[in-house]
XYZ file of C-alpha atoms in Angstrom:
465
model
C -15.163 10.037 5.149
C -15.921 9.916 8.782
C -13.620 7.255 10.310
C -14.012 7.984 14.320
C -14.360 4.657 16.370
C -14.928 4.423 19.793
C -10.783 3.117 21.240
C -12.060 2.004 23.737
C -14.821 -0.347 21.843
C -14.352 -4.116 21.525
C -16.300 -6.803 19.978
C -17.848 -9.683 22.420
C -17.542 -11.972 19.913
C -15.214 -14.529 20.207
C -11.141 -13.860 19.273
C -11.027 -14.744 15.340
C -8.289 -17.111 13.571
C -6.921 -14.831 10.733
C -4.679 -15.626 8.059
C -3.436 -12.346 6.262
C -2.262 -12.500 3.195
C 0.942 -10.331 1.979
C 2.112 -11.328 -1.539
C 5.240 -8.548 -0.863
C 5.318 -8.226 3.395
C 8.402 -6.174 4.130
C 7.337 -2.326 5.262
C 10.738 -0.821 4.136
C 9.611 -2.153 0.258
C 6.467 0.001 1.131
C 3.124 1.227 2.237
C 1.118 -2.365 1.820
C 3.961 -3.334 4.243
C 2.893 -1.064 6.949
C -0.436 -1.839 6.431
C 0.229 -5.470 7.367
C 2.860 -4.597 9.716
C 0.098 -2.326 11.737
C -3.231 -3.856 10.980
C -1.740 -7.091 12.527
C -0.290 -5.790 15.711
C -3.108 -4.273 16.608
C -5.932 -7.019 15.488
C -3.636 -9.214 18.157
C -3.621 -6.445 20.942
C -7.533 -6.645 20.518
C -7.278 -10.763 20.917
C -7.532 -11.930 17.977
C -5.298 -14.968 16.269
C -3.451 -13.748 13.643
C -0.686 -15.256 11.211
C 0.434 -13.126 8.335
C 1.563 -15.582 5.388
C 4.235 -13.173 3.603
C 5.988 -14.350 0.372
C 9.346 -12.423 -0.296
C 10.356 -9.600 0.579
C 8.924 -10.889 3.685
C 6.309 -9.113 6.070
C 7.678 -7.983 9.564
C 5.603 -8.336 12.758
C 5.450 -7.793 15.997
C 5.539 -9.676 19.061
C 2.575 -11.789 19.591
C 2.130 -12.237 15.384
C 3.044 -15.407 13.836
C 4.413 -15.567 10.135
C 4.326 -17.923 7.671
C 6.780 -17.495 4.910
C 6.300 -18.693 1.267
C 9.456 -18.509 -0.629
C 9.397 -17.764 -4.115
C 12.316 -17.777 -6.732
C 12.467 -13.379 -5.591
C 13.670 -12.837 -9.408
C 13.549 -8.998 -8.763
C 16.001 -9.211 -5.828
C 18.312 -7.139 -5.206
C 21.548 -6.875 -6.079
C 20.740 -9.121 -9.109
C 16.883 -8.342 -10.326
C 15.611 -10.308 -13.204
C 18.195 -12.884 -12.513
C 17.646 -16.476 -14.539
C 17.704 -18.788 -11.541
C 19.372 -22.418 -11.962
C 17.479 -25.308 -13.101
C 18.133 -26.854 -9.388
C 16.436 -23.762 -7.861
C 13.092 -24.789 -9.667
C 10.684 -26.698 -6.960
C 7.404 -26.732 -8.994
C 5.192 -25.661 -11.795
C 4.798 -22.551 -10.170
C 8.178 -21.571 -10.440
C 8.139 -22.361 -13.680
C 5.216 -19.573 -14.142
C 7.716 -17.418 -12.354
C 10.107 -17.544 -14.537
C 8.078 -17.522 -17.764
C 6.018 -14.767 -16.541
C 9.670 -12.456 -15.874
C 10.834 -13.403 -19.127
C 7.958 -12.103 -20.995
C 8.064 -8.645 -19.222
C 5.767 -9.300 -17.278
C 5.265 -9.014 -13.061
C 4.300 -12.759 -12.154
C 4.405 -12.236 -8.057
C 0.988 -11.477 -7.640
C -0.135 -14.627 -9.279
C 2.202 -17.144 -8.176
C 1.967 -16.062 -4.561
C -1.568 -16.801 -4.518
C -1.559 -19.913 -6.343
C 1.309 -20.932 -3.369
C -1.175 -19.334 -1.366
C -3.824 -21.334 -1.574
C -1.406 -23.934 -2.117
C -0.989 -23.730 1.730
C -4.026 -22.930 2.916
C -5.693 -26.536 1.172
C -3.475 -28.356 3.417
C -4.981 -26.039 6.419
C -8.706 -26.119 6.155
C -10.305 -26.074 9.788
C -7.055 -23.802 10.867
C -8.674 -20.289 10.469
C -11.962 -18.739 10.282
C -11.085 -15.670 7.878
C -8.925 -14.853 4.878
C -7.740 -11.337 4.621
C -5.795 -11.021 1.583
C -4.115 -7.543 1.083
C -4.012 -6.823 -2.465
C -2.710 -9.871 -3.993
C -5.768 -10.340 -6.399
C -4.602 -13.039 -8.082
C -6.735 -16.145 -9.302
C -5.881 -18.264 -6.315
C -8.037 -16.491 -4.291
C -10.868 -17.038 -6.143
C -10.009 -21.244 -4.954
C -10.208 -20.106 -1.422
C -14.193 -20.155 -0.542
C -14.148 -23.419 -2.386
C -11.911 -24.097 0.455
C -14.409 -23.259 3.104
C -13.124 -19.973 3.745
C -14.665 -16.767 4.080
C -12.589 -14.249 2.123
C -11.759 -10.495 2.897
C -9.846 -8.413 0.697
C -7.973 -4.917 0.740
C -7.829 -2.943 -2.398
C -5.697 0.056 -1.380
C -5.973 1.441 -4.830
C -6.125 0.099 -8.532
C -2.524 -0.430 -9.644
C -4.548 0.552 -12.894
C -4.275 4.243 -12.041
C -0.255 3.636 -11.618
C -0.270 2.102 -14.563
C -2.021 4.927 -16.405
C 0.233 7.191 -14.897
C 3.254 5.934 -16.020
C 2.197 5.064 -19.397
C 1.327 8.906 -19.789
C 4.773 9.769 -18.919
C 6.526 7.571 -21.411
C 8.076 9.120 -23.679
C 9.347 6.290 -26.649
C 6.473 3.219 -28.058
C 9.580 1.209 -26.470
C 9.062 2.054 -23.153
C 4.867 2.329 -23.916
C 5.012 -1.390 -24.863
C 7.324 -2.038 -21.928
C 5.068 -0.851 -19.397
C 1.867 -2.328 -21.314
C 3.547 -5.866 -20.965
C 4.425 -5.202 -16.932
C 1.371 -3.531 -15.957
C -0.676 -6.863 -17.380
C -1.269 -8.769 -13.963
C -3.848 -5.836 -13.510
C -5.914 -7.791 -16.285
C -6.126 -10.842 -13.791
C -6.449 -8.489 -10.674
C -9.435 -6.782 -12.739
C -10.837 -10.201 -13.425
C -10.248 -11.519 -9.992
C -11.583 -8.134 -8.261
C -15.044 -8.143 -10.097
C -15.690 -11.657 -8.224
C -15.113 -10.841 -4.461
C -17.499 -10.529 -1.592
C -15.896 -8.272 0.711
C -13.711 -5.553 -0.144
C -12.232 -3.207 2.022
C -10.383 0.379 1.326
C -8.594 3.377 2.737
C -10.707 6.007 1.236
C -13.490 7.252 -0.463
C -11.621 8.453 -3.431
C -10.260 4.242 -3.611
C -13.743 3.163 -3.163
C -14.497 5.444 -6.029
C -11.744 4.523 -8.434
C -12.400 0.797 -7.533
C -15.793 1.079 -8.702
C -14.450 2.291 -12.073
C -11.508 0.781 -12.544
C -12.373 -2.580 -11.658
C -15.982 -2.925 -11.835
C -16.822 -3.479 -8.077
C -20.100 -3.338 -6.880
C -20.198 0.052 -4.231
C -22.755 -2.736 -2.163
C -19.635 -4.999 -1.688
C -17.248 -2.255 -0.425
C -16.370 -0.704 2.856
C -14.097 1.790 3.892
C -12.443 1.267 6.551
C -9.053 4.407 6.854
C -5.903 3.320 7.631
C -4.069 5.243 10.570
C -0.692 6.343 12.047
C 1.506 4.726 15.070
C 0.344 7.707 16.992
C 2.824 6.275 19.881
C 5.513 6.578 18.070
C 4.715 9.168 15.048
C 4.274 12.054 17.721
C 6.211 15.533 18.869
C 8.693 15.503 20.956
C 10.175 18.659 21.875
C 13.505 16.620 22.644
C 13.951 17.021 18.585
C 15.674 20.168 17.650
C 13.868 21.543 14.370
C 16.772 22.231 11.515
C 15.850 25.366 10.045
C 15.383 24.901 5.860
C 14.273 20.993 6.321
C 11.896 20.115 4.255
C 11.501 16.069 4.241
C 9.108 13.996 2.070
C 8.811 10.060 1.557
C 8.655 9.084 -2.183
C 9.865 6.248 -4.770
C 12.120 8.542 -6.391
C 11.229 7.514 -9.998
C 7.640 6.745 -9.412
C 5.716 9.234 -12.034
C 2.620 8.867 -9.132
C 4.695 9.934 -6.142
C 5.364 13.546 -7.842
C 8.810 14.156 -6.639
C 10.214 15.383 -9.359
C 7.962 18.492 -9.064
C 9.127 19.083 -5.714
C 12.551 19.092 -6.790
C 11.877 21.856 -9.241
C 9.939 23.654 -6.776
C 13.225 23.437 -4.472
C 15.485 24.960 -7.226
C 12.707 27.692 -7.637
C 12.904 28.544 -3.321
C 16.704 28.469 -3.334
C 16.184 32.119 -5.327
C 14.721 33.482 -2.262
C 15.701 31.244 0.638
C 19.160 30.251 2.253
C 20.405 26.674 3.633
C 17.476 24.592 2.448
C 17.736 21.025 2.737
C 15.164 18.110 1.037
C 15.537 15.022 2.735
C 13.761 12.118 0.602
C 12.709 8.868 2.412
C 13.255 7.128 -0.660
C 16.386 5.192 -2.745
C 16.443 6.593 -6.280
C 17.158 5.354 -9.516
C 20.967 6.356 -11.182
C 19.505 7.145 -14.165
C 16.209 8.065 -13.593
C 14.826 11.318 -14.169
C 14.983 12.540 -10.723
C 18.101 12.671 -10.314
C 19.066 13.952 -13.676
C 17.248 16.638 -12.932
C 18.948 16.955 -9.655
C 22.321 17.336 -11.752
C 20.307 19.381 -14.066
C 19.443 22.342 -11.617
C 22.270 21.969 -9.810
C 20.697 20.798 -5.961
C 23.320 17.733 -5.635
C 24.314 19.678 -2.255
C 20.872 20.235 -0.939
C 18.657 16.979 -1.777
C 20.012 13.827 0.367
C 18.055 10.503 -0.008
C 17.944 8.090 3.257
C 16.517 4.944 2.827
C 16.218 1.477 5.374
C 15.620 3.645 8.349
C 13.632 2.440 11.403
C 10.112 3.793 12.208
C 11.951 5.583 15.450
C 14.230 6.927 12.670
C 11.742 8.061 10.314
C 9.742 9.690 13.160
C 12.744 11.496 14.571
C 13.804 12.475 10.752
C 10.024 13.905 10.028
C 10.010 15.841 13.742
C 13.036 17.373 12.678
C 11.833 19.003 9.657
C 10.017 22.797 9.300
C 7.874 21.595 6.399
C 6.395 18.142 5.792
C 6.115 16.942 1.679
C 3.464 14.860 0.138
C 3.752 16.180 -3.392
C 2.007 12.886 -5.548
C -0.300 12.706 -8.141
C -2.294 10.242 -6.640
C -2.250 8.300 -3.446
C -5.372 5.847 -2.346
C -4.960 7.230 1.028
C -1.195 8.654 2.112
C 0.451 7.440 5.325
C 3.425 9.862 4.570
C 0.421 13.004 5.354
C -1.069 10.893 8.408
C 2.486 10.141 9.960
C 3.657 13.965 9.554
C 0.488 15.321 10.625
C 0.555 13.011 13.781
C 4.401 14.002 14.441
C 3.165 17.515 14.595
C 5.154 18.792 11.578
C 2.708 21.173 9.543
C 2.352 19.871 6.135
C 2.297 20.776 2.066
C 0.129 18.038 -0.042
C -1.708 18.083 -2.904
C -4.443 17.600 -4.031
C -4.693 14.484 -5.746
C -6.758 11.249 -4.689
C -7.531 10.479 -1.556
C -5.546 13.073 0.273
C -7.699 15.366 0.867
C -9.328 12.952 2.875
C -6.361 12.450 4.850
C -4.889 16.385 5.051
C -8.117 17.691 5.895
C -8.830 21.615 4.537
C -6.056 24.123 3.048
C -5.153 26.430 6.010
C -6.908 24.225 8.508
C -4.577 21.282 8.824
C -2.367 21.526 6.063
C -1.414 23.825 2.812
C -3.055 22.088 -0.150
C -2.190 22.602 -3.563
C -3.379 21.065 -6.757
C -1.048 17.979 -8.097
C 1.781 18.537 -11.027
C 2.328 22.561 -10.033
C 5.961 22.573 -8.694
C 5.114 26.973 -8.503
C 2.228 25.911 -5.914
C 4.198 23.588 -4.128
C 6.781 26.591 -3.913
C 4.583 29.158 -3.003
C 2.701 27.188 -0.007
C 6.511 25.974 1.400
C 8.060 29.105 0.845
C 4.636 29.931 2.632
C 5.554 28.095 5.673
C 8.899 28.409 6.087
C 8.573 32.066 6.196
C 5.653 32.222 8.688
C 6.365 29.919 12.301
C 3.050 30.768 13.668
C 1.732 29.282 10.587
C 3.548 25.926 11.131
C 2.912 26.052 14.718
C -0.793 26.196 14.292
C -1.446 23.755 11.027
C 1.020 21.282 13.408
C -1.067 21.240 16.399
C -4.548 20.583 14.104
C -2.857 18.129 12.191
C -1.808 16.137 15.650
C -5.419 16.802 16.626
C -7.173 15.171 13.177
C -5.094 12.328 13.120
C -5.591 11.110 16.659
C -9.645 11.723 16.284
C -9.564 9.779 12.712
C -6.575 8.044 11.727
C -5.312 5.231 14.354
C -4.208 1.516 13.547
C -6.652 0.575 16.716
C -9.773 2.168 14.846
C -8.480 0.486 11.826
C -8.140 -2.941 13.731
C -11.773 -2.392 15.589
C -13.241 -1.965 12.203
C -11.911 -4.628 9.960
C -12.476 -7.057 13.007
C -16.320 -6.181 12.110
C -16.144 -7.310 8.671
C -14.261 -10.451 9.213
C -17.390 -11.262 11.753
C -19.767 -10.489 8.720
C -17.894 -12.262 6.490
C -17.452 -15.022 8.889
C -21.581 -14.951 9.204
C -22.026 -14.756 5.395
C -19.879 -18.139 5.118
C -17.122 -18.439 2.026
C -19.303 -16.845 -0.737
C -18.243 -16.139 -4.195
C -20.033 -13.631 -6.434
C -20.510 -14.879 -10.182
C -18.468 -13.373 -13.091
C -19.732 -9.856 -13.514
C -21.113 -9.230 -17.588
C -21.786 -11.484 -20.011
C -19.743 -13.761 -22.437
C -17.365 -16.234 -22.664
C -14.699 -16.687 -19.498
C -11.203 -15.952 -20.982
C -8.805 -19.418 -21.514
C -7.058 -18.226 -18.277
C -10.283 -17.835 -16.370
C -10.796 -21.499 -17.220
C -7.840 -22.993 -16.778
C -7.715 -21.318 -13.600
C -10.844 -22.942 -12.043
C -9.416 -26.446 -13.440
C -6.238 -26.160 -11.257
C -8.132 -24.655 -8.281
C -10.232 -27.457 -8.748
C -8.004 -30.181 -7.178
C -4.728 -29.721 -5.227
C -1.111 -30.051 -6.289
C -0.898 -33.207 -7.000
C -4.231 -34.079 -9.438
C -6.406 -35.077 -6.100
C -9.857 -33.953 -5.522
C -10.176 -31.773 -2.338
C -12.180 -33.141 0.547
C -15.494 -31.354 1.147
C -14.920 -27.261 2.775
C -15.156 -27.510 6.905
C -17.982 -26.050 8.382
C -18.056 -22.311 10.120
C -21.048 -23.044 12.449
């Protein structure tokens, strides 16, 4: 994956109005969050227009970035998830999906946002000349070239490779059936994927797994990496190291994110090493199995998990650490690798998905290790904790790789190109991929895309000339 762009390049075309599309916005819920949090910032430093529409938790931006919000009936919320909301909190029908989607185990978000979605957007044709919808893949976008606009859409990943994941690691039919009945909005975003024009990723292991999982055409997909905020993700010798830090970012209880390898890999170091501390940019679960295994191996006093910090925060937390974490499974790309390589903090990651990509070669710019092998992760931190010369060098190439690869401006400059070929192409729609009958909600789908919210037919799309 070669991802160097010119910084200094700009388009001549003329600034673009974008609407970007975040069915969950907010950046501290997680890495789609960034991505819109970034991506936007810096498509309005290069000129462009852009208004993220955010349903709840909602999407933060910078200065110069307008959003939109879309509330929804936030049933997962905390401190009361899968609340039952009162009958005078229901607005529409599409609460009413909300609800009956939550109480059948299921995870409605992704399709009522874009139904309210393109709600929204039928009441402001002629307002923007590009979609970007970031992983929503719900059926409403499928209404929006009907709409008259030209669509673009991120796929960071299949959820389906999550969702494999964690059905794996189940260990009862209960919890099997549990996460079959959750995981089955990825049948829609499967159906919805296999239809799109334009689809743009973070990696060429994503492109890959895209391909497979969701039955994308490779012709209809570009990668285009995501990047670091190399102005603020950098070293600053201002930040005392703490000797024994090692600090990762992970969902605690997240099979994918791999953490609770690391923390056996801890308990296997503390034989051989003295005041070691794990600092996890995370919240975990009571009774997950992280931290019973925490209790388990006895590391209460050496793991502490920090969660709702600021960026500044996070960057001073990850400067201050001898060793740098990514210990997942999986990842369609890894901004936890990208932000401690930029920071200058030499880093252990693994193998798995796209990070490779991302870490760049074992002993070049990072200690890689193959996923699920808490003795590997052991050996390679134990590695680098023992050797400074070590950290000092894979720190400085890291810095180096990011910078020449991984920046939100080369991300920016790229996806601006595709909205311009999207915007050339006009609001296209590829038929249903295979054969056979459309499912009942395929069809009913179109009906209600069909006309708005109220029964009327919608007037003709605007033109893009």
């Amino acid at each position: 994956m070669d991802a160097r762009v010119d910084p200094a390049r700009t388009s001549p075309k003329r600034p673009l109005r974008i609407a970007l599309l975040a069915y969950r916005g907010d950046p501290y819920c997680g890495g789609q969050g960034v991505y819109v949090r970034h991506l936007s910032r810096e498509l309005t430093r290069l000129g462009h227009h852009v208004e993220v529409i955010s349903g709840p938790p909602y999407a933060v931006v910078d200065e110069g970035v307008k959003l939109t919000t879309l509330p929804s009936l936030d049933l997962y919320r905390d401190p009361d998830p899968f609340r039952l909301p009162h009958v005078r909190e229901y607005r529409d029908w599409i609460d009413v999906l909300e609800v009956g989607g939550m109480l059948t185990a299921g995870f409605p978000e992704p399709l009522t946002f874009s139904l309210r979605a393109w709600r929204h957007l039928a009441a402001r044709r002629g307002e923007f000349d590009v979609v970007h919808d970031n992983q929503t893949l719900g059926y409403g976008q499928l209404g929006l070239p009907r709409l008259g606009f030209p669509l673009v859409t991120t796929i960071h990943h299949p959820i389906t490779v999550d969702r494999a994941l964690e059905i794996g690691e189940a260990t009862t039919l209960r919890r099997k059936a549990t996460l079959h009945r959750w995981y089955g909005f990825t049948t829609m975003q499967k159906r919805v994927s296999a239809r799109l024009s334009d689809v743009l990723t973070v990696s060429d292991s994503s492109k890959a797994e895209i391909v497979d999982h969701l039955g994308v055409s490779p012709t209809r997909i570009t990668v285009v990496p995501v990047g670091a905020d190399t102005d603020r993700f950098r070293p600053d010798p201002a930040t005392a190291k703490v000797a024994g830090r090692i600090v990762t970012t992970a969902s605690a209880d997240v099979p994918l994110k791999g953490l609770i390898h690391l923390v056996e890999a801890l308990a296997k170091l503390r034989t051989d090493h003295d005041g070691l501390e794990l600092v996890v940019v995370g919240k975990p679960k009571g009774d997950g199995p992280v931290l019973r295994a925490i209790d388990r191996l006895g590391l209460t006093d050496s793991i502490r998990f920090v969660s709702g910090i600021t960026d500044d925060e996070l960057a001073d937390l990850i400067r201050s650490a001898e060793v740098a974490c990514v210990p997942s499974l999986y990842e369609g790309f890894s901004l936890p690798a990208a932000e401690a390589m930029a920071c200058g903090t030499a880093l252990v990651a693994t193998t798995g998905g796209a990070i490779p990509e991302v870490a760049g070669p074992d002993g070049q710019t990072c200690l890689a290790v193959a996923p699920g092998d808490p003795e590997a992760l052991r050996a390679a931190i134990g590695r680098l904790l023992d050797d400074p010369d070590l950290r000092a060098r894979l720190a400085l190439a890291g810095r180096e790789r990011v910078l020449e690869r991984f920046t939100w401006r080369n991300t920016a400059v790229r996806t601006a190109e595709n909205y311009y070929a999207a915007l050339e192409a006009g609001p296209t729609m590829p038929t249903r991929a295979g054969a056979g009958r459309r499912s009942l909600s395929e069809r009913a789908s179109d009906a209600v895309l069909r006309r708005s919210a109220f029964g009327r037919r919608l007037p003709p799309p605007a033109s893009h000339g």
